[in-house]
Amino acid sequence: MSVDRLALADEFAGAGAAGDGAVASADVAEYALRLGDDALVLAQQLGMWIARAPELEEDVALGNIALDLIGHARSLLHYAGTATGRSEDDLAYWRDEPEWRNAWIFEQPNGDFAHTIARQLFIATYLFELYGELSASTDPTLAAIAAKSVKEVDYHRDHATQWVLRLAGGTDESRRRMIAAVADTWPYVDELFHDDELVERLASEGVAVLPSRLREPFDEVIDAVLAEAELELPTGRTAFIASGGGRRGSHTEHLGPLLAEMQVLARQHPGASW
Amino acid sequence: MTSPADLSVAGAARGEQSGDEAAQALFDDLIAKDSRIEPRDWMPEAYRKTLIRQISQHAHSEIIGMQPESNWITRAPSLKRKAILMAKVQDEAGHGLYLYSAAQTLGITREEMMLQLIEGRARYSSIFNYTTPTWADMGAIGWLVDGAAICNQVPLCRASYGPYGRAMVRICKEESFHQRQGFEILLELMQGTEAQREMAQGAVDRWYWPSLMMFGPPDDQSPNSAQSMAWNIKRFSNDDLRQRFVGMLVPQAEVLGVTLPDPNLRFNDATGQYDMSEIDWTEFNEVLAGRGPANAERLRRRREAHEDGAWVREAAAEYARKQALKSAA
Ligand SMILES: [Fe+2]
Ligand SMILES: [Fe+2]
């Protein structure tokens, strides 16, 4: 994506897609905040690869993915903010760590390229299933955001899959790194499929997708990719990590520094516009 | 894209012909008619070398130029600015890719060019050896550095070497958006708080002179220019382009409300040109010689990315080799 197309997409991402006057209820806002925080925290991490990627094509590809995610985050945070009269930037720059609602996998650090790719594979596969279902949400704003996003995360999933195959089937070193990355990232997968009262309430109204319903299609895709890559599915399932801490504002040690860096300039100039 | 193997064959064919006066005459004729030279056409060795040097330096500049701006991606003060900055830096990676591809048609590999860069054997635009201490530098880089790049590059869209000219057409389209977003960043700051206005003026003060230096030494001290102009690679002299650039900046600075840091800058009705203070070429030469604020840092960072990514590139190559074997079997 180039700057000109982005400028055009701007109105869409800012006030347009999530706009048209729709105001989220408290429950819907909380749900949109979860999805928006997921997208923004991951975009922030992928943005760190730009000018550091293993090859120029990856500077471009990871940059594209990060841009897509920022677009999703802006739409979702804008919508979440309508419940309390806050802007996307109020939510992104002026909330402290315990107010963030992203799941832990999104805040796990980039690590080496294999770790970034493992995180991408699990997240993009989850998001693809989620947005696919959410396109049919009874909430028209969420449905519109999901319908636009699902096409993009389909590409993200393909990008990650291709790299898992290359790294697992490349050299001894790349295979060793890919195995380690899958094992390190796997414990964070369960949290994505954790149901709680909020999603149960919203799912019963057809607004939200029950996360546990996405597990089976997720497993099918992941099993197929790992089988093709001749990688074993890790077995460790960590109940503690899976308990959904991120959705309640409890986070790993990685989120604080990430937010501190992201928010530092905005917080030096309260009330300023940019 | 032409593969390296094709090129070595083409190169050998050209070698046999190189003494051929007819080939030289044909080349001279194409240049005289202002036509395009294409990769398979015969060309003088010096023309080829000049182009490889210029295009690869240009590609390196795009790549190194990502660093001073990527420095602010994680800290951009709004989500909209973060997205635009990311897209801009990513565009620059794309420019590097187009240009490396254009240089490859002249018989050099990307790996070789990359090694020349990280081993310090190749040059890139010195402007990227300056640092970006504040957010306003994102505005000043877009407005001044991308602005100067546009003045330098628009004439290159007509460069005699086809792949270079065509790469420049794509690049120039994007550069004008880069300049506009830089201008918008500064405009927003100048309409903001006192602290924001100071930040904007400070960045303009830092980047104004280095951006003028981007056009290179004065015409009477620019040894390669005459030949490049004769070959239709270069179309306007360094000083002409610098004048054009300043002519573009002056009214824009007024709209922004920033002061260009040159007390002697004024339009001279008699010459039809801008009078300006003498450029500090000692500084230019210091930065060029590797003693700028961030020369070592820029190269170190590029080298690290290249070396840290080696295992990934090797894995991709090995995977491709195994896949090719599989499909052949
Ligand atoms: Fe560029
Ligand atoms: Fe640019």
PDB file of C-alpha atoms in Angstrom, chain B residues 37-312:
ATOM      1  CA  ILE B  37      18.799   2.461 -24.490  1.00  0.00           C
ATOM      2  CA  GLU B  38      17.532  -0.995 -23.465  1.00  0.00           C
ATOM      3  CA  PRO B  39      19.379  -3.784 -21.608  1.00  0.00           C
ATOM      4  CA  ARG B  40      20.163  -5.781 -24.751  1.00  0.00           C
ATOM      5  CA  ASP B  41      21.459  -2.810 -26.732  1.00  0.00           C
ATOM      6  CA  TRP B  42      25.190  -2.306 -27.074  1.00  0.00           C
ATOM      7  CA  MET B  43      26.451   0.432 -24.793  1.00  0.00           C
ATOM      8  CA  PRO B  44      29.878   1.844 -23.992  1.00  0.00           C
ATOM      9  CA  GLU B  45      31.449   0.285 -20.920  1.00  0.00           C
ATOM     10  CA  ALA B  46      31.772   3.696 -19.242  1.00  0.00           C
ATOM     11  CA  TYR B  47      28.044   4.328 -19.732  1.00  0.00           C
ATOM     12  CA  ARG B  48      27.239   0.972 -18.154  1.00  0.00           C
ATOM     13  CA  LYS B  49      29.561   1.626 -15.215  1.00  0.00           C
ATOM     14  CA  THR B  50      28.205   5.109 -14.658  1.00  0.00           C
ATOM     15  CA  LEU B  51      24.674   3.783 -14.603  1.00  0.00           C
ATOM     16  CA  ILE B  52      25.454   0.910 -12.251  1.00  0.00           C
ATOM     17  CA  ARG B  53      27.113   3.363  -9.899  1.00  0.00           C
ATOM     18  CA  GLN B  54      24.291   5.887 -10.061  1.00  0.00           C
ATOM     19  CA  ILE B  55      21.355   3.455  -9.891  1.00  0.00           C
ATOM     20  CA  SER B  56      22.845   1.378  -7.086  1.00  0.00           C
ATOM     21  CA  GLN B  57      23.701   4.512  -5.098  1.00  0.00           C
ATOM     22  CA  HIS B  58      20.162   5.627  -5.609  1.00  0.00           C
ATOM     23  CA  ALA B  59      18.817   2.250  -4.433  1.00  0.00           C
ATOM     24  CA  HIS B  60      21.087   2.328  -1.373  1.00  0.00           C
ATOM     25  CA  SER B  61      19.788   5.806  -0.558  1.00  0.00           C
ATOM     26  CA  GLU B  62      16.206   4.539  -0.552  1.00  0.00           C
ATOM     27  CA  ILE B  63      17.136   1.692   1.773  1.00  0.00           C
ATOM     28  CA  ILE B  64      19.330   3.640   4.189  1.00  0.00           C
ATOM     29  CA  GLY B  65      16.760   6.420   3.997  1.00  0.00           C
ATOM     30  CA  MET B  66      14.234   4.145   5.701  1.00  0.00           C
ATOM     31  CA  GLN B  67      16.165   4.327   8.966  1.00  0.00           C
ATOM     32  CA  PRO B  68      15.812   7.935  10.102  1.00  0.00           C
ATOM     33  CA  GLU B  69      12.050   7.677   9.642  1.00  0.00           C
ATOM     34  CA  SER B  70      11.472   4.132  10.867  1.00  0.00           C
ATOM     35  CA  ASN B  71      12.966   5.498  14.089  1.00  0.00           C
ATOM     36  CA  TRP B  72       9.568   7.147  14.751  1.00  0.00           C
ATOM     37  CA  ILE B  73       7.108   4.468  13.616  1.00  0.00           C
ATOM     38  CA  THR B  74       6.683   3.047  17.109  1.00  0.00           C
ATOM     39  CA  ARG B  75       6.265   6.519  18.670  1.00  0.00           C
ATOM     40  CA  ALA B  76       4.113   8.290  16.071  1.00  0.00           C
ATOM     41  CA  PRO B  77       1.716  10.495  18.055  1.00  0.00           C
ATOM     42  CA  SER B  78      -1.553   9.417  16.411  1.00  0.00           C
ATOM     43  CA  LEU B  79      -2.729   6.250  14.706  1.00  0.00           C
ATOM     44  CA  LYS B  80      -3.310   8.107  11.467  1.00  0.00           C
ATOM     45  CA  ARG B  81       0.277   9.437  11.482  1.00  0.00           C
ATOM     46  CA  LYS B  82       1.594   6.015  12.394  1.00  0.00           C
ATOM     47  CA  ALA B  83      -0.162   4.470   9.414  1.00  0.00           C
ATOM     48  CA  ILE B  84       1.008   7.148   6.985  1.00  0.00           C
ATOM     49  CA  LEU B  85       4.597   6.959   8.236  1.00  0.00           C
ATOM     50  CA  MET B  86       4.627   3.175   7.971  1.00  0.00           C
ATOM     51  CA  ALA B  87       3.283   3.366   4.436  1.00  0.00           C
ATOM     52  CA  LYS B  88       5.898   5.934   3.534  1.00  0.00           C
ATOM     53  CA  VAL B  89       8.854   3.970   4.882  1.00  0.00           C
ATOM     54  CA  GLN B  90       7.495   0.883   3.195  1.00  0.00           C
ATOM     55  CA  ASP B  91       7.231   2.791  -0.103  1.00  0.00           C
ATOM     56  CA  GLU B  92      10.944   3.571   0.216  1.00  0.00           C
ATOM     57  CA  ALA B  93      11.702  -0.157   0.501  1.00  0.00           C
ATOM     58  CA  GLY B  94       9.699  -0.607  -2.693  1.00  0.00           C
ATOM     59  CA  HIS B  95      11.742   2.126  -4.406  1.00  0.00           C
ATOM     60  CA  GLY B  96      14.912   0.319  -3.395  1.00  0.00           C
ATOM     61  CA  LEU B  97      13.531  -2.863  -4.939  1.00  0.00           C
ATOM     62  CA  TYR B  98      12.633  -1.219  -8.277  1.00  0.00           C
ATOM     63  CA  LEU B  99      16.066   0.375  -8.482  1.00  0.00           C
ATOM     64  CA  TYR B 100      18.046  -2.742  -7.588  1.00  0.00           C
ATOM     65  CA  SER B 101      16.083  -4.509 -10.326  1.00  0.00           C
ATOM     66  CA  ALA B 102      16.971  -1.780 -12.818  1.00  0.00           C
ATOM     67  CA  ALA B 103      20.653  -2.042 -11.872  1.00  0.00           C
ATOM     68  CA  GLN B 104      20.516  -5.834 -12.221  1.00  0.00           C
ATOM     69  CA  THR B 105      19.696  -5.445 -15.919  1.00  0.00           C
ATOM     70  CA  LEU B 106      23.192  -3.982 -16.302  1.00  0.00           C
ATOM     71  CA  GLY B 107      24.858  -7.183 -15.080  1.00  0.00           C
ATOM     72  CA  ILE B 108      25.323  -6.813 -11.330  1.00  0.00           C
ATOM     73  CA  THR B 109      23.533  -8.890  -8.676  1.00  0.00           C
ATOM     74  CA  ARG B 110      21.583  -7.527  -5.739  1.00  0.00           C
ATOM     75  CA  GLU B 111      23.796  -9.500  -3.364  1.00  0.00           C
ATOM     76  CA  GLU B 112      26.896  -7.795  -4.773  1.00  0.00           C
ATOM     77  CA  MET B 113      25.303  -4.360  -4.446  1.00  0.00           C
ATOM     78  CA  MET B 114      24.210  -5.134  -0.895  1.00  0.00           C
ATOM     79  CA  LEU B 115      27.744  -6.217  -0.008  1.00  0.00           C
ATOM     80  CA  GLN B 116      29.162  -3.028  -1.516  1.00  0.00           C
ATOM     81  CA  LEU B 117      26.799  -1.117   0.731  1.00  0.00           C
ATOM     82  CA  ILE B 118      27.389  -2.890   4.035  1.00  0.00           C
ATOM     83  CA  GLU B 119      31.137  -3.099   3.509  1.00  0.00           C
ATOM     84  CA  GLY B 120      31.219   0.651   3.041  1.00  0.00           C
ATOM     85  CA  ARG B 121      32.368   0.447  -0.602  1.00  0.00           C
ATOM     86  CA  ALA B 122      29.293   2.182  -2.028  1.00  0.00           C
ATOM     87  CA  ARG B 123      27.875   5.604  -1.439  1.00  0.00           C
ATOM     88  CA  TYR B 124      24.353   6.650  -0.603  1.00  0.00           C
ATOM     89  CA  SER B 125      22.831  10.069  -0.189  1.00  0.00           C
ATOM     90  CA  SER B 126      24.599  11.790   2.714  1.00  0.00           C
ATOM     91  CA  ILE B 127      21.365  13.356   3.891  1.00  0.00           C
ATOM     92  CA  PHE B 128      20.434  10.138   5.671  1.00  0.00           C
ATOM     93  CA  ASN B 129      23.438  10.446   7.956  1.00  0.00           C
ATOM     94  CA  TYR B 130      21.627  13.169   9.856  1.00  0.00           C
ATOM     95  CA  THR B 131      19.534  12.169  12.857  1.00  0.00           C
ATOM     96  CA  THR B 132      15.844  12.557  13.695  1.00  0.00           C
ATOM     97  CA  PRO B 133      15.640  13.691  17.325  1.00  0.00           C
ATOM     98  CA  THR B 134      12.029  14.935  17.166  1.00  0.00           C
ATOM     99  CA  TRP B 135       8.719  14.042  15.521  1.00  0.00           C
ATOM    100  CA  ALA B 136       8.931  17.249  13.488  1.00  0.00           C
ATOM    101  CA  ASP B 137      11.873  15.706  11.639  1.00  0.00           C
ATOM    102  CA  MET B 138       9.305  13.427   9.977  1.00  0.00           C
ATOM    103  CA  GLY B 139       7.693  16.556   8.582  1.00  0.00           C
ATOM    104  CA  ALA B 140      10.955  18.182   7.570  1.00  0.00           C
ATOM    105  CA  ILE B 141      12.222  15.034   5.863  1.00  0.00           C
ATOM    106  CA  GLY B 142       9.043  14.684   3.833  1.00  0.00           C
ATOM    107  CA  TRP B 143       8.858  18.335   2.903  1.00  0.00           C
ATOM    108  CA  LEU B 144      12.555  19.041   2.307  1.00  0.00           C
ATOM    109  CA  VAL B 145      14.273  15.733   1.622  1.00  0.00           C
ATOM    110  CA  ASP B 146      11.533  14.095  -0.443  1.00  0.00           C
ATOM    111  CA  GLY B 147      10.986  17.538  -1.994  1.00  0.00           C
ATOM    112  CA  ALA B 148      14.616  17.775  -3.064  1.00  0.00           C
ATOM    113  CA  ALA B 149      14.488  14.179  -4.235  1.00  0.00           C
ATOM    114  CA  ILE B 150      11.546  15.044  -6.491  1.00  0.00           C
ATOM    115  CA  CYS B 151      13.432  17.950  -8.079  1.00  0.00           C
ATOM    116  CA  ASN B 152      16.379  15.636  -8.682  1.00  0.00           C
ATOM    117  CA  GLN B 153      14.310  12.720  -9.860  1.00  0.00           C
ATOM    118  CA  VAL B 154      11.614  14.094 -12.135  1.00  0.00           C
ATOM    119  CA  PRO B 155      14.178  14.748 -14.891  1.00  0.00           C
ATOM    120  CA  LEU B 156      15.483  11.185 -14.398  1.00  0.00           C
ATOM    121  CA  CYS B 157      12.139   9.829 -15.627  1.00  0.00           C
ATOM    122  CA  ARG B 158      13.531  10.726 -19.061  1.00  0.00           C
ATOM    123  CA  ALA B 159      16.952   9.183 -18.420  1.00  0.00           C
ATOM    124  CA  SER B 160      18.278   7.481 -21.545  1.00  0.00           C
ATOM    125  CA  TYR B 161      18.508   4.047 -19.917  1.00  0.00           C
ATOM    126  CA  GLY B 162      15.023   2.522 -20.230  1.00  0.00           C
ATOM    127  CA  PRO B 163      14.752   0.466 -17.019  1.00  0.00           C
ATOM    128  CA  TYR B 164      16.047   3.386 -14.952  1.00  0.00           C
ATOM    129  CA  GLY B 165      13.666   5.905 -16.493  1.00  0.00           C
ATOM    130  CA  ARG B 166      10.704   3.594 -16.039  1.00  0.00           C
ATOM    131  CA  ALA B 167      11.606   2.862 -12.397  1.00  0.00           C
ATOM    132  CA  MET B 168      11.807   6.611 -11.818  1.00  0.00           C
ATOM    133  CA  VAL B 169       8.318   7.183 -13.213  1.00  0.00           C
ATOM    134  CA  ARG B 170       6.841   4.836 -10.605  1.00  0.00           C
ATOM    135  CA  ILE B 171       8.973   6.311  -7.851  1.00  0.00           C
ATOM    136  CA  CYS B 172       8.194   9.950  -8.629  1.00  0.00           C
ATOM    137  CA  LYS B 173       4.464   9.350  -8.371  1.00  0.00           C
ATOM    138  CA  GLU B 174       4.904   8.174  -4.794  1.00  0.00           C
ATOM    139  CA  GLU B 175       7.462  10.816  -3.837  1.00  0.00           C
ATOM    140  CA  SER B 176       5.011  13.629  -4.401  1.00  0.00           C
ATOM    141  CA  PHE B 177       2.701  12.072  -1.789  1.00  0.00           C
ATOM    142  CA  HIS B 178       5.669  11.761   0.527  1.00  0.00           C
ATOM    143  CA  GLN B 179       6.335  15.431   0.225  1.00  0.00           C
ATOM    144  CA  ARG B 180       2.714  16.296   0.815  1.00  0.00           C
ATOM    145  CA  GLN B 181       2.485  14.220   3.996  1.00  0.00           C
ATOM    146  CA  GLY B 182       5.652  15.917   5.291  1.00  0.00           C
ATOM    147  CA  PHE B 183       4.153  19.311   4.554  1.00  0.00           C
ATOM    148  CA  GLU B 184       0.964  18.294   6.370  1.00  0.00           C
ATOM    149  CA  ILE B 185       2.894  17.172   9.449  1.00  0.00           C
ATOM    150  CA  LEU B 186       4.616  20.574   9.623  1.00  0.00           C
ATOM    151  CA  LEU B 187       1.384  22.458   8.949  1.00  0.00           C
ATOM    152  CA  GLU B 188      -0.360  20.636  11.771  1.00  0.00           C
ATOM    153  CA  LEU B 189       2.526  21.417  14.111  1.00  0.00           C
ATOM    154  CA  MET B 190       2.663  25.076  13.091  1.00  0.00           C
ATOM    155  CA  GLN B 191      -1.049  25.400  13.845  1.00  0.00           C
ATOM    156  CA  GLY B 192      -0.591  23.650  17.188  1.00  0.00           C
ATOM    157  CA  THR B 193       0.893  24.588  20.542  1.00  0.00           C
ATOM    158  CA  GLU B 194       3.940  26.748  21.144  1.00  0.00           C
ATOM    159  CA  ALA B 195       5.996  23.614  21.815  1.00  0.00           C
ATOM    160  CA  GLN B 196       4.839  22.086  18.531  1.00  0.00           C
ATOM    161  CA  ARG B 197       5.716  25.223  16.559  1.00  0.00           C
ATOM    162  CA  GLU B 198       9.181  25.284  18.100  1.00  0.00           C
ATOM    163  CA  MET B 199       9.606  21.643  17.237  1.00  0.00           C
ATOM    164  CA  ALA B 200       8.674  22.333  13.597  1.00  0.00           C
ATOM    165  CA  GLN B 201      10.988  25.332  13.213  1.00  0.00           C
ATOM    166  CA  GLY B 202      13.828  23.394  14.834  1.00  0.00           C
ATOM    167  CA  ALA B 203      13.468  20.579  12.325  1.00  0.00           C
ATOM    168  CA  VAL B 204      13.369  22.996   9.375  1.00  0.00           C
ATOM    169  CA  ASP B 205      16.531  24.635  10.734  1.00  0.00           C
ATOM    170  CA  ARG B 206      18.219  21.240  10.918  1.00  0.00           C
ATOM    171  CA  TRP B 207      17.206  19.934   7.464  1.00  0.00           C
ATOM    172  CA  TYR B 208      17.213  23.031   5.236  1.00  0.00           C
ATOM    173  CA  TRP B 209      20.938  23.224   4.467  1.00  0.00           C
ATOM    174  CA  PRO B 210      21.503  19.486   4.197  1.00  0.00           C
ATOM    175  CA  SER B 211      18.590  19.317   1.736  1.00  0.00           C
ATOM    176  CA  LEU B 212      20.238  21.988  -0.447  1.00  0.00           C
ATOM    177  CA  MET B 213      23.414  19.918  -0.380  1.00  0.00           C
ATOM    178  CA  MET B 214      21.483  16.993  -1.859  1.00  0.00           C
ATOM    179  CA  PHE B 215      21.887  18.586  -5.291  1.00  0.00           C
ATOM    180  CA  GLY B 216      25.635  18.081  -5.099  1.00  0.00           C
ATOM    181  CA  PRO B 217      28.572  20.460  -5.480  1.00  0.00           C
ATOM    182  CA  PRO B 218      28.316  23.683  -7.496  1.00  0.00           C
ATOM    183  CA  ASP B 219      28.452  23.170 -11.265  1.00  0.00           C
ATOM    184  CA  ASP B 220      32.055  24.306 -11.599  1.00  0.00           C
ATOM    185  CA  GLN B 221      33.148  21.614  -9.118  1.00  0.00           C
ATOM    186  CA  SER B 222      31.085  18.695 -10.375  1.00  0.00           C
ATOM    187  CA  PRO B 223      33.428  16.472 -12.392  1.00  0.00           C
ATOM    188  CA  ASN B 224      30.985  13.799 -13.634  1.00  0.00           C
ATOM    189  CA  SER B 225      28.124  16.045 -14.601  1.00  0.00           C
ATOM    190  CA  ALA B 226      29.167  16.972 -18.148  1.00  0.00           C
ATOM    191  CA  GLN B 227      29.465  13.370 -19.327  1.00  0.00           C
ATOM    192  CA  SER B 228      26.171  12.387 -17.664  1.00  0.00           C
ATOM    193  CA  MET B 229      24.452  15.283 -19.381  1.00  0.00           C
ATOM    194  CA  ALA B 230      25.925  14.302 -22.741  1.00  0.00           C
ATOM    195  CA  TRP B 231      24.567  10.782 -22.230  1.00  0.00           C
ATOM    196  CA  ASN B 232      21.084  12.093 -21.370  1.00  0.00           C
ATOM    197  CA  ILE B 233      21.298  10.562 -17.905  1.00  0.00           C
ATOM    198  CA  LYS B 234      21.333  13.966 -16.268  1.00  0.00           C
ATOM    199  CA  ARG B 235      19.214  16.785 -17.708  1.00  0.00           C
ATOM    200  CA  PHE B 236      19.836  19.830 -15.539  1.00  0.00           C
ATOM    201  CA  SER B 237      22.888  21.049 -13.679  1.00  0.00           C
ATOM    202  CA  ASN B 238      23.182  20.840  -9.878  1.00  0.00           C
ATOM    203  CA  ASP B 239      22.830  24.587  -9.448  1.00  0.00           C
ATOM    204  CA  ASP B 240      19.787  24.788 -11.756  1.00  0.00           C
ATOM    205  CA  LEU B 241      18.010  22.101  -9.747  1.00  0.00           C
ATOM    206  CA  ARG B 242      18.920  23.783  -6.473  1.00  0.00           C
ATOM    207  CA  GLN B 243      17.408  27.034  -7.732  1.00  0.00           C
ATOM    208  CA  ARG B 244      14.203  25.285  -8.741  1.00  0.00           C
ATOM    209  CA  PHE B 245      13.947  23.653  -5.351  1.00  0.00           C
ATOM    210  CA  VAL B 246      14.371  26.898  -3.446  1.00  0.00           C
ATOM    211  CA  GLY B 247      11.834  28.520  -5.762  1.00  0.00           C
ATOM    212  CA  MET B 248       9.355  25.822  -4.777  1.00  0.00           C
ATOM    213  CA  LEU B 249      10.109  26.109  -1.039  1.00  0.00           C
ATOM    214  CA  VAL B 250       9.789  29.846  -0.549  1.00  0.00           C
ATOM    215  CA  PRO B 251       6.012  30.143  -1.080  1.00  0.00           C
ATOM    216  CA  GLN B 252       5.386  26.883   0.811  1.00  0.00           C
ATOM    217  CA  ALA B 253       7.398  28.143   3.787  1.00  0.00           C
ATOM    218  CA  GLU B 254       5.141  31.194   3.845  1.00  0.00           C
ATOM    219  CA  VAL B 255       2.023  29.034   3.974  1.00  0.00           C
ATOM    220  CA  LEU B 256       3.565  27.008   6.793  1.00  0.00           C
ATOM    221  CA  GLY B 257       4.759  30.048   8.668  1.00  0.00           C
ATOM    222  CA  VAL B 258       8.273  28.669   9.080  1.00  0.00           C
ATOM    223  CA  THR B 259      11.449  30.657   8.477  1.00  0.00           C
ATOM    224  CA  LEU B 260      14.025  29.245   6.096  1.00  0.00           C
ATOM    225  CA  PRO B 261      17.302  29.619   7.993  1.00  0.00           C
ATOM    226  CA  ASP B 262      19.138  31.824   5.485  1.00  0.00           C
ATOM    227  CA  PRO B 263      19.144  35.591   6.180  1.00  0.00           C
ATOM    228  CA  ASN B 264      20.446  36.283   2.669  1.00  0.00           C
ATOM    229  CA  LEU B 265      17.742  34.397   0.820  1.00  0.00           C
ATOM    230  CA  ARG B 266      15.845  36.693  -1.563  1.00  0.00           C
ATOM    231  CA  PHE B 267      14.688  36.761  -5.163  1.00  0.00           C
ATOM    232  CA  ASN B 268      16.952  38.803  -7.383  1.00  0.00           C
ATOM    233  CA  ASP B 269      14.894  40.504 -10.108  1.00  0.00           C
ATOM    234  CA  ALA B 270      17.974  41.274 -12.156  1.00  0.00           C
ATOM    235  CA  THR B 271      19.185  37.641 -12.424  1.00  0.00           C
ATOM    236  CA  GLY B 272      15.775  35.987 -12.125  1.00  0.00           C
ATOM    237  CA  GLN B 273      17.343  33.707  -9.517  1.00  0.00           C
ATOM    238  CA  TYR B 274      17.400  33.390  -5.753  1.00  0.00           C
ATOM    239  CA  ASP B 275      20.392  34.885  -4.003  1.00  0.00           C
ATOM    240  CA  MET B 276      21.460  32.766  -1.075  1.00  0.00           C
ATOM    241  CA  SER B 277      24.244  32.371   1.438  1.00  0.00           C
ATOM    242  CA  GLU B 278      27.241  30.255   0.617  1.00  0.00           C
ATOM    243  CA  ILE B 279      26.639  26.562   1.360  1.00  0.00           C
ATOM    244  CA  ASP B 280      29.009  25.132   3.964  1.00  0.00           C
ATOM    245  CA  TRP B 281      30.738  22.574   1.767  1.00  0.00           C
ATOM    246  CA  THR B 282      33.137  21.670   4.580  1.00  0.00           C
ATOM    247  CA  GLU B 283      30.197  20.120   6.393  1.00  0.00           C
ATOM    248  CA  PHE B 284      29.074  18.372   3.198  1.00  0.00           C
ATOM    249  CA  ASN B 285      32.540  16.910   2.698  1.00  0.00           C
ATOM    250  CA  GLU B 286      32.790  15.808   6.321  1.00  0.00           C
ATOM    251  CA  VAL B 287      29.516  13.891   6.107  1.00  0.00           C
ATOM    252  CA  LEU B 288      30.487  12.504   2.708  1.00  0.00           C
ATOM    253  CA  ALA B 289      33.773  11.311   4.196  1.00  0.00           C
ATOM    254  CA  GLY B 290      31.865   9.306   6.792  1.00  0.00           C
ATOM    255  CA  ARG B 291      32.065  11.749   9.671  1.00  0.00           C
ATOM    256  CA  GLY B 292      28.415  12.807   9.814  1.00  0.00           C
ATOM    257  CA  PRO B 293      26.216  12.399  12.873  1.00  0.00           C
ATOM    258  CA  ALA B 294      25.025   8.882  12.034  1.00  0.00           C
ATOM    259  CA  ASN B 295      27.150   7.365   9.236  1.00  0.00           C
ATOM    260  CA  ALA B 296      28.435   4.527  11.397  1.00  0.00           C
ATOM    261  CA  GLU B 297      25.010   3.889  12.918  1.00  0.00           C
ATOM    262  CA  ARG B 298      23.276   3.664   9.523  1.00  0.00           C
ATOM    263  CA  LEU B 299      25.770   1.158   8.145  1.00  0.00           C
ATOM    264  CA  ARG B 300      25.853  -0.869  11.341  1.00  0.00           C
ATOM    265  CA  ARG B 301      22.079  -1.175  11.345  1.00  0.00           C
ATOM    266  CA  ARG B 302      21.987  -2.223   7.653  1.00  0.00           C
ATOM    267  CA  ARG B 303      24.769  -4.753   8.258  1.00  0.00           C
ATOM    268  CA  GLU B 304      22.948  -6.189  11.277  1.00  0.00           C
ATOM    269  CA  ALA B 305      19.693  -6.592   9.380  1.00  0.00           C
ATOM    270  CA  HIS B 306      21.572  -8.285   6.545  1.00  0.00           C
ATOM    271  CA  GLU B 307      23.521 -10.622   8.818  1.00  0.00           C
ATOM    272  CA  ASP B 308      20.615 -11.410  11.171  1.00  0.00           C
ATOM    273  CA  GLY B 309      18.500 -12.268   8.143  1.00  0.00           C
ATOM    274  CA  ALA B 310      21.095 -14.483   6.454  1.00  0.00           C
ATOM    275  CA  TRP B 311      19.653 -17.715   7.883  1.00  0.00           C
ATOM    276  CA  VAL B 312      16.205 -16.781   6.601  1.00  0.00           C
TER     277      VAL B 312
END
